[in-house]
Amino acid sequence: EQSPREANVTAPRTTGWHVLTVLLRNEFRARYRSQALGILWSLLNPLVQTAILSFIFSHVSAFKSAIPNYPVYLLIGVVVWQWFATAINTATQSFISQADIVKRTVFSRQIVPLATAMSYGINFAMESLLVLALVIFWPHAFKLTPALLLVPLILAILAALIVGVVLATSVLNVIYRDVAFLVSTALTLLYWLVPIIYPVSFVNDAAVPHIYVTLYHLNPVTAILVALRECLMDGRLPSALTWAGMLGPTALMLAIGWAVFRHYERMVLDYV
Protein backbone atom coordinates (compact mmCIF):
# COMPACT_ATOMS: atom_id res chain seq x y z
CA GLU A 1 0.00 0.00 0.00
CA GLN A 2 1.34 3.43 -0.96
CA SER A 3 2.05 6.06 1.61
CA PRO A 4 0.28 9.44 1.23
CA ARG A 5 3.52 10.94 -0.05
CA GLU A 6 4.02 8.17 -2.67
CA ALA A 7 0.39 8.33 -3.75
CA ASN A 8 0.70 12.06 -4.21
CA VAL A 9 3.78 11.69 -6.43
CA THR A 10 1.90 9.42 -8.84
CA ALA A 11 -1.24 11.60 -8.88
CA PRO A 12 -1.89 13.69 -11.98
CA ARG A 13 -0.47 17.20 -11.78
CA THR A 14 -3.04 19.97 -11.95
CA THR A 15 -2.28 23.58 -12.82
CA GLY A 16 -2.23 25.95 -9.88
CA TRP A 17 -4.67 28.37 -11.48
CA HIS A 18 -7.22 25.61 -12.11
CA VAL A 19 -6.96 24.38 -8.52
CA LEU A 20 -7.28 27.92 -7.20
CA THR A 21 -10.44 28.65 -9.19
CA VAL A 22 -12.02 25.30 -8.26
CA LEU A 23 -11.25 25.70 -4.55
CA LEU A 24 -12.35 29.32 -4.56
CA ARG A 25 -15.66 28.46 -6.21
CA ASN A 26 -16.30 25.46 -3.96
CA GLU A 27 -15.44 27.38 -0.79
CA PHE A 28 -17.78 30.21 -1.67
CA ARG A 29 -20.68 27.96 -2.74
CA ALA A 30 -20.38 25.56 0.20
CA ARG A 31 -20.59 28.42 2.67
CA TYR A 32 -24.22 29.18 1.81
CA ARG A 33 -25.42 25.77 0.67
CA SER A 34 -28.78 24.73 2.17
CA GLN A 35 -29.42 28.23 3.55
CA ALA A 36 -32.70 29.88 2.61
CA LEU A 37 -31.23 33.39 2.49
CA GLY A 38 -27.92 32.25 1.07
CA ILE A 39 -25.46 35.06 0.50
CA LEU A 40 -27.77 37.60 2.17
CA TRP A 41 -26.49 36.33 5.51
CA SER A 42 -23.11 37.78 4.61
CA LEU A 43 -24.72 41.21 4.31
CA LEU A 44 -27.10 40.91 7.24
CA ASN A 45 -24.39 40.03 9.76
CA PRO A 46 -22.41 43.32 9.55
CA LEU A 47 -25.64 45.31 9.20
CA VAL A 48 -27.16 43.86 12.38
CA GLN A 49 -23.90 44.23 14.31
CA THR A 50 -23.52 47.82 13.16
CA ALA A 51 -27.15 48.67 13.98
CA ILE A 52 -26.92 47.28 17.52
CA LEU A 53 -23.56 48.88 18.33
CA SER A 54 -24.58 52.18 16.72
CA PHE A 55 -27.69 52.32 18.90
CA ILE A 56 -25.72 51.58 22.06
CA PHE A 57 -22.90 54.04 21.36
CA SER A 58 -25.11 56.77 19.87
CA HIS A 59 -28.19 56.74 22.12
CA VAL A 60 -27.33 55.08 25.43
CA SER A 61 -25.88 57.88 27.54
CA ALA A 62 -23.49 55.66 29.49
CA PHE A 63 -21.74 54.61 26.27
CA LYS A 64 -22.46 57.59 24.04
CA SER A 65 -19.78 58.19 21.45
CA ALA A 66 -18.76 61.62 20.19
CA ILE A 67 -17.53 60.24 16.85
CA PRO A 68 -19.27 62.07 13.97
CA ASN A 69 -21.15 59.78 11.57
CA TYR A 70 -20.57 56.90 13.94
CA PRO A 71 -22.51 54.23 11.93
CA VAL A 72 -20.21 54.79 8.96
CA TYR A 73 -17.12 54.74 11.19
CA LEU A 74 -18.33 51.53 12.80
CA LEU A 75 -19.35 49.70 9.63
CA ILE A 76 -15.93 50.28 8.05
CA GLY A 77 -14.34 48.65 11.09
CA VAL A 78 -16.82 45.77 11.21
CA VAL A 79 -16.48 44.91 7.52
CA VAL A 80 -12.68 45.02 7.56
CA TRP A 81 -12.44 43.02 10.77
CA GLN A 82 -14.90 40.41 9.52
CA TRP A 83 -12.74 39.67 6.47
CA PHE A 84 -9.54 39.61 8.52
CA ALA A 85 -10.85 37.38 11.31
CA THR A 86 -13.02 34.94 9.34
CA ALA A 87 -10.40 34.48 6.62
CA ILE A 88 -7.67 33.71 9.15
CA ASN A 89 -9.84 31.47 11.33
CA THR A 90 -11.08 29.40 8.39
CA ALA A 91 -7.86 29.32 6.34
CA THR A 92 -5.95 28.10 9.40
CA GLN A 93 -7.98 24.87 9.18
CA SER A 94 -8.03 24.69 5.38
CA PHE A 95 -5.56 21.80 5.01
CA ILE A 96 -7.64 19.69 7.39
CA SER A 97 -10.94 20.49 5.67
CA GLN A 98 -9.44 19.94 2.18
CA ALA A 99 -7.50 16.81 3.11
CA ASP A 100 -8.87 14.69 0.25
CA ILE A 101 -7.81 17.20 -2.39
CA VAL A 102 -4.40 17.64 -0.80
CA LYS A 103 -3.75 13.89 -0.82
CA ARG A 104 -5.01 13.15 -4.32
CA THR A 105 -3.83 16.08 -6.40
CA VAL A 106 -0.40 17.52 -7.09
CA PHE A 107 -0.31 21.32 -6.95
CA SER A 108 1.31 24.15 -5.02
CA ARG A 109 0.14 23.64 -1.45
CA GLN A 110 -0.07 27.34 -0.62
CA ILE A 111 -3.10 27.53 -2.92
CA VAL A 112 -5.26 25.81 -0.29
CA PRO A 113 -5.15 28.51 2.44
CA LEU A 114 -5.00 31.28 -0.16
CA ALA A 115 -8.20 30.08 -1.85
CA THR A 116 -10.03 30.10 1.49
CA ALA A 117 -8.81 33.59 2.35
CA MET A 118 -9.69 34.88 -1.12
CA SER A 119 -13.19 33.39 -0.91
CA TYR A 120 -13.82 35.62 2.09
CA GLY A 121 -12.41 38.47 0.04
CA ILE A 122 -15.46 38.04 -2.22
CA ASN A 123 -17.68 38.44 0.84
CA PHE A 124 -15.72 41.52 1.81
CA ALA A 125 -16.24 43.05 -1.64
CA MET A 126 -20.01 42.58 -1.35
CA GLU A 127 -20.12 43.86 2.23
CA SER A 128 -18.15 46.92 1.15
CA LEU A 129 -21.16 47.89 -0.95
CA LEU A 130 -22.99 48.42 2.34
CA VAL A 131 -20.47 51.12 3.21
CA LEU A 132 -21.10 52.84 -0.11
CA ALA A 133 -24.86 52.57 0.45
CA LEU A 134 -24.50 54.67 3.60
CA VAL A 135 -23.66 57.66 1.40
CA ILE A 136 -27.42 58.01 0.94
CA PHE A 137 -28.03 58.46 4.68
CA TRP A 138 -24.74 60.09 5.76
CA PRO A 139 -23.52 61.99 2.69
CA HIS A 140 -21.26 64.22 4.77
CA ALA A 141 -19.47 61.19 6.23
CA PHE A 142 -17.47 60.77 3.03
CA LYS A 143 -14.98 63.14 1.43
CA LEU A 144 -14.43 63.06 -2.32
CA THR A 145 -10.67 63.76 -2.47
CA PRO A 146 -7.60 62.25 -4.19
CA ALA A 147 -7.00 60.29 -0.97
CA LEU A 148 -9.68 57.84 -2.18
CA LEU A 149 -7.20 56.59 -4.79
CA LEU A 150 -5.20 55.03 -1.95
CA VAL A 151 -8.07 52.81 -0.79
CA PRO A 152 -7.27 49.92 -3.22
CA LEU A 153 -3.62 50.03 -2.13
CA ILE A 154 -4.58 49.90 1.55
CA LEU A 155 -6.90 46.95 0.89
CA ALA A 156 -4.07 45.20 -0.99
CA ILE A 157 -1.90 45.63 2.12
CA LEU A 158 -4.69 44.08 4.20
CA ALA A 159 -4.87 41.13 1.78
CA ALA A 160 -1.08 40.70 1.98
CA LEU A 161 -1.26 40.69 5.79
CA ILE A 162 -3.92 37.98 5.72
CA VAL A 163 -1.82 35.92 3.29
CA GLY A 164 1.24 36.17 5.52
CA VAL A 165 -0.70 35.03 8.59
CA VAL A 166 -2.53 32.11 6.96
CA LEU A 167 0.59 30.76 5.24
CA ALA A 168 2.08 30.22 8.69
CA THR A 169 -1.00 29.19 10.68
CA SER A 170 -2.45 26.80 8.09
CA VAL A 171 0.67 24.66 7.79
CA LEU A 172 1.40 24.75 11.53
CA ASN A 173 -2.16 23.65 12.31
CA VAL A 174 -1.64 20.45 10.33
CA ILE A 175 1.20 19.44 12.62
CA TYR A 176 0.06 21.08 15.86
CA ARG A 177 -3.73 20.96 15.99
CA ASP A 178 -3.86 23.39 18.92
CA VAL A 179 -2.87 26.22 16.57
CA ALA A 180 -6.48 26.73 15.43
CA PHE A 181 -7.59 27.34 19.03
CA LEU A 182 -4.65 29.65 19.69
CA VAL A 183 -5.50 31.66 16.56
CA SER A 184 -9.15 31.95 17.56
CA THR A 185 -8.21 33.13 21.06
CA ALA A 186 -5.64 35.60 19.70
CA LEU A 187 -8.22 37.09 17.34
CA THR A 188 -10.68 37.52 20.20
CA LEU A 189 -8.05 39.47 22.16
CA LEU A 190 -6.98 41.45 19.09
CA TYR A 191 -10.56 42.57 18.49
CA TRP A 192 -10.32 44.81 21.56
CA LEU A 193 -6.85 46.08 20.61
CA VAL A 194 -8.11 47.46 17.29
CA PRO A 195 -10.24 50.64 16.97
CA ILE A 196 -13.36 48.98 15.59
CA ILE A 197 -15.98 50.31 17.98
CA TYR A 198 -13.99 53.04 19.76
CA PRO A 199 -11.98 56.00 18.42
CA VAL A 200 -8.19 55.99 18.28
CA SER A 201 -8.25 59.12 20.44
CA PHE A 202 -9.18 56.89 23.41
CA VAL A 203 -5.70 55.39 23.20
CA ASN A 204 -3.93 58.62 22.27
CA ASP A 205 -5.44 60.39 25.27
CA ALA A 206 -4.96 57.52 27.71
CA ALA A 207 -2.58 57.97 30.61
CA VAL A 208 -0.08 55.40 29.37
CA PRO A 209 3.58 55.74 28.32
CA HIS A 210 4.07 57.06 24.80
CA ILE A 211 5.86 53.86 23.75
CA TYR A 212 2.64 51.89 24.20
CA VAL A 213 0.69 54.36 22.06
CA THR A 214 3.33 54.03 19.33
CA LEU A 215 3.17 50.23 19.49
CA TYR A 216 -0.61 50.43 19.28
CA HIS A 217 -0.35 52.41 16.04
CA LEU A 218 2.21 49.93 14.69
CA ASN A 219 -0.41 47.18 14.92
CA PRO A 220 -1.03 46.65 11.17
CA VAL A 221 -4.80 46.14 11.54
CA THR A 222 -5.07 49.35 13.54
CA ALA A 223 -2.98 51.22 10.96
CA ILE A 224 -5.09 49.86 8.09
CA LEU A 225 -8.34 50.93 9.75
CA VAL A 226 -6.97 54.37 10.57
CA ALA A 227 -5.76 54.79 6.98
CA LEU A 228 -9.07 53.69 5.45
CA ARG A 229 -11.11 56.01 7.64
CA GLU A 230 -8.79 58.92 6.98
CA CYS A 231 -9.05 58.42 3.22
CA LEU A 232 -12.80 57.76 3.16
CA MET A 233 -14.18 59.96 5.92
CA ASP A 234 -11.60 62.72 6.40
CA GLY A 235 -10.14 63.05 2.91
CA ARG A 236 -6.63 62.98 4.40
CA LEU A 237 -3.54 61.07 3.41
CA PRO A 238 -2.30 58.61 6.06
CA SER A 239 0.55 59.83 8.23
CA ALA A 240 4.09 58.45 8.10
CA LEU A 241 3.45 56.51 11.32
CA THR A 242 0.34 54.95 9.81
CA TRP A 243 2.23 53.90 6.68
CA ALA A 244 4.96 52.42 8.87
CA GLY A 245 2.33 50.53 10.86
CA MET A 246 0.86 49.08 7.67
CA LEU A 247 3.92 48.30 5.58
CA GLY A 248 6.54 47.22 8.15
CA PRO A 249 4.60 44.53 10.06
CA THR A 250 2.88 43.31 6.87
CA ALA A 251 6.19 42.80 5.05
CA LEU A 252 7.59 41.06 8.13
CA MET A 253 4.52 38.81 8.40
CA LEU A 254 4.75 37.88 4.72
CA ALA A 255 8.41 36.93 5.13
CA ILE A 256 7.75 34.91 8.29
CA GLY A 257 4.67 33.25 6.83
CA TRP A 258 6.48 32.19 3.66
CA ALA A 259 9.52 30.92 5.61
CA VAL A 260 7.34 28.89 7.99
CA PHE A 261 5.30 27.50 5.13
CA ARG A 262 8.34 26.41 3.12
CA HIS A 263 9.88 24.80 6.19
CA TYR A 264 6.83 22.69 7.09
CA GLU A 265 5.23 22.23 3.66
CA ARG A 266 6.89 18.87 3.05
CA MET A 267 5.31 17.52 6.26
CA VAL A 268 1.71 18.29 5.29
CA LEU A 269 1.06 14.93 3.55
CA ASP A 270 2.38 13.04 6.55
CA TYR A 271 0.05 14.74 9.03
CA VAL A 272 -3.07 15.72 7.12
XYZ file of C-alpha atoms in Angstrom:
272
model
C 0.000 0.000 0.000
C 1.337 3.433 -0.962
C 2.047 6.055 1.612
C 0.281 9.438 1.232
C 3.524 10.942 -0.053
C 4.023 8.168 -2.666
C 0.395 8.334 -3.751
C 0.700 12.055 -4.209
C 3.779 11.694 -6.432
C 1.899 9.425 -8.837
C -1.236 11.595 -8.876
C -1.889 13.691 -11.985
C -0.473 17.196 -11.785
C -3.037 19.974 -11.945
C -2.277 23.577 -12.815
C -2.228 25.953 -9.881
C -4.672 28.372 -11.476
C -7.221 25.608 -12.113
C -6.965 24.375 -8.524
C -7.278 27.922 -7.197
C -10.441 28.652 -9.190
C -12.015 25.300 -8.257
C -11.246 25.696 -4.554
C -12.347 29.317 -4.557
C -15.662 28.462 -6.212
C -16.297 25.461 -3.962
C -15.436 27.379 -0.787
C -17.783 30.210 -1.670
C -20.677 27.961 -2.740
C -20.385 25.562 0.197
C -20.586 28.420 2.672
C -24.218 29.177 1.813
C -25.424 25.774 0.675
C -28.784 24.730 2.172
C -29.419 28.232 3.545
C -32.697 29.883 2.614
C -31.234 33.392 2.485
C -27.915 32.246 1.073
C -25.463 35.058 0.500
C -27.768 37.600 2.166
C -26.490 36.328 5.509
C -23.106 37.781 4.609
C -24.719 41.215 4.314
C -27.103 40.906 7.245
C -24.393 40.033 9.761
C -22.409 43.318 9.553
C -25.638 45.308 9.205
C -27.164 43.865 12.377
C -23.899 44.228 14.308
C -23.518 47.822 13.158
C -27.153 48.665 13.984
C -26.920 47.284 17.516
C -23.564 48.882 18.332
C -24.585 52.179 16.723
C -27.694 52.316 18.898
C -25.723 51.583 22.056
C -22.903 54.042 21.363
C -25.107 56.765 19.874
C -28.193 56.742 22.120
C -27.326 55.079 25.429
C -25.883 57.885 27.535
C -23.485 55.662 29.489
C -21.741 54.610 26.265
C -22.463 57.587 24.044
C -19.777 58.195 21.445
C -18.757 61.615 20.194
C -17.530 60.242 16.846
C -19.270 62.074 13.967
C -21.147 59.781 11.573
C -20.573 56.898 13.940
C -22.513 54.228 11.934
C -20.206 54.791 8.957
C -17.119 54.742 11.189
C -18.329 51.531 12.802
C -19.349 49.701 9.627
C -15.925 50.281 8.050
C -14.335 48.653 11.091
C -16.824 45.769 11.207
C -16.484 44.911 7.520
C -12.677 45.024 7.560
C -12.444 43.018 10.771
C -14.905 40.410 9.520
C -12.742 39.668 6.469
C -9.542 39.610 8.520
C -10.847 37.377 11.315
C -13.017 34.945 9.344
C -10.398 34.484 6.620
C -7.666 33.707 9.147
C -9.842 31.467 11.328
C -11.078 29.398 8.390
C -7.865 29.317 6.342
C -5.952 28.101 9.396
C -7.981 24.870 9.180
C -8.027 24.691 5.381
C -5.559 21.802 5.011
C -7.637 19.693 7.391
C -10.939 20.486 5.668
C -9.442 19.943 2.183
C -7.502 16.807 3.111
C -8.875 14.688 0.250
C -7.812 17.199 -2.393
C -4.404 17.645 -0.797
C -3.749 13.887 -0.823
C -5.014 13.147 -4.320
C -3.834 16.082 -6.399
C -0.395 17.517 -7.090
C -0.313 21.321 -6.948
C 1.314 24.147 -5.019
C 0.143 23.644 -1.448
C -0.066 27.337 -0.620
C -3.096 27.530 -2.917
C -5.258 25.808 -0.285
C -5.151 28.509 2.440
C -4.998 31.284 -0.163
C -8.199 30.078 -1.846
C -10.027 30.097 1.485
C -8.805 33.594 2.353
C -9.691 34.878 -1.119
C -13.187 33.390 -0.913
C -13.825 35.617 2.087
C -12.414 38.466 0.038
C -15.465 38.041 -2.219
C -17.681 38.443 0.839
C -15.716 41.524 1.809
C -16.243 43.047 -1.640
C -20.007 42.581 -1.346
C -20.125 43.856 2.227
C -18.153 46.924 1.154
C -21.159 47.891 -0.952
C -22.990 48.422 2.338
C -20.473 51.124 3.210
C -21.097 52.843 -0.115
C -24.863 52.569 0.453
C -24.502 54.675 3.603
C -23.660 57.657 1.401
C -27.420 58.010 0.944
C -28.026 58.458 4.685
C -24.743 60.088 5.757
C -23.516 61.994 2.686
C -21.261 64.223 4.775
C -19.469 61.193 6.227
C -17.470 60.774 3.026
C -14.980 63.139 1.429
C -14.426 63.062 -2.322
C -10.668 63.762 -2.471
C -7.601 62.249 -4.189
C -6.997 60.290 -0.973
C -9.675 57.842 -2.178
C -7.200 56.595 -4.792
C -5.199 55.032 -1.953
C -8.065 52.806 -0.792
C -7.268 49.923 -3.224
C -3.619 50.031 -2.128
C -4.582 49.902 1.552
C -6.896 46.945 0.889
C -4.070 45.203 -0.989
C -1.900 45.628 2.117
C -4.690 44.077 4.197
C -4.868 41.127 1.779
C -1.078 40.698 1.982
C -1.257 40.693 5.787
C -3.917 37.977 5.720
C -1.822 35.924 3.290
C 1.243 36.165 5.520
C -0.700 35.031 8.586
C -2.526 32.111 6.956
C 0.588 30.765 5.243
C 2.081 30.217 8.687
C -0.995 29.194 10.685
C -2.445 26.800 8.090
C 0.665 24.657 7.792
C 1.401 24.745 11.529
C -2.163 23.646 12.309
C -1.639 20.453 10.328
C 1.204 19.437 12.623
C 0.063 21.081 15.861
C -3.731 20.955 15.987
C -3.863 23.391 18.920
C -2.873 26.221 16.567
C -6.479 26.728 15.430
C -7.588 27.338 19.027
C -4.655 29.652 19.687
C -5.503 31.659 16.561
C -9.153 31.953 17.560
C -8.207 33.134 21.056
C -5.643 35.601 19.699
C -8.218 37.094 17.339
C -10.681 37.522 20.204
C -8.046 39.466 22.158
C -6.978 41.450 19.093
C -10.561 42.574 18.493
C -10.317 44.811 21.557
C -6.854 46.082 20.607
C -8.107 47.457 17.290
C -10.243 50.640 16.974
C -13.357 48.984 15.593
C -15.979 50.310 17.983
C -13.995 53.037 19.764
C -11.976 55.998 18.424
C -8.186 55.987 18.278
C -8.248 59.115 20.444
C -9.175 56.894 23.414
C -5.700 55.387 23.203
C -3.935 58.619 22.273
C -5.445 60.388 25.273
C -4.961 57.524 27.710
C -2.576 57.974 30.612
C -0.079 55.398 29.369
C 3.576 55.736 28.315
C 4.067 57.064 24.801
C 5.855 53.865 23.747
C 2.640 51.887 24.196
C 0.692 54.357 22.063
C 3.333 54.028 19.329
C 3.173 50.232 19.491
C -0.606 50.431 19.276
C -0.347 52.409 16.044
C 2.210 49.928 14.694
C -0.408 47.179 14.922
C -1.034 46.648 11.174
C -4.801 46.138 11.544
C -5.070 49.352 13.537
C -2.980 51.218 10.958
C -5.086 49.863 8.086
C -8.339 50.926 9.752
C -6.966 54.366 10.569
C -5.757 54.794 6.977
C -9.069 53.688 5.453
C -11.110 56.006 7.645
C -8.789 58.922 6.978
C -9.048 58.415 3.220
C -12.797 57.756 3.156
C -14.176 59.956 5.923
C -11.598 62.717 6.400
C -10.144 63.053 2.910
C -6.627 62.982 4.400
C -3.535 61.074 3.413
C -2.296 58.606 6.060
C 0.554 59.825 8.233
C 4.093 58.445 8.096
C 3.452 56.510 11.322
C 0.335 54.951 9.810
C 2.231 53.899 6.681
C 4.962 52.418 8.870
C 2.334 50.526 10.858
C 0.862 49.084 7.671
C 3.925 48.295 5.584
C 6.535 47.223 8.151
C 4.604 44.534 10.055
C 2.885 43.312 6.869
C 6.188 42.802 5.052
C 7.593 41.062 8.130
C 4.515 38.815 8.397
C 4.752 37.882 4.717
C 8.411 36.929 5.131
C 7.755 34.912 8.294
C 4.669 33.253 6.829
C 6.482 32.186 3.665
C 9.520 30.922 5.612
C 7.340 28.893 7.993
C 5.299 27.496 5.126
C 8.340 26.415 3.118
C 9.883 24.800 6.186
C 6.826 22.692 7.095
C 5.232 22.233 3.661
C 6.888 18.867 3.052
C 5.311 17.516 6.256
C 1.711 18.289 5.286
C 1.062 14.933 3.546
C 2.380 13.035 6.554
C 0.048 14.743 9.027
C -3.073 15.720 7.125
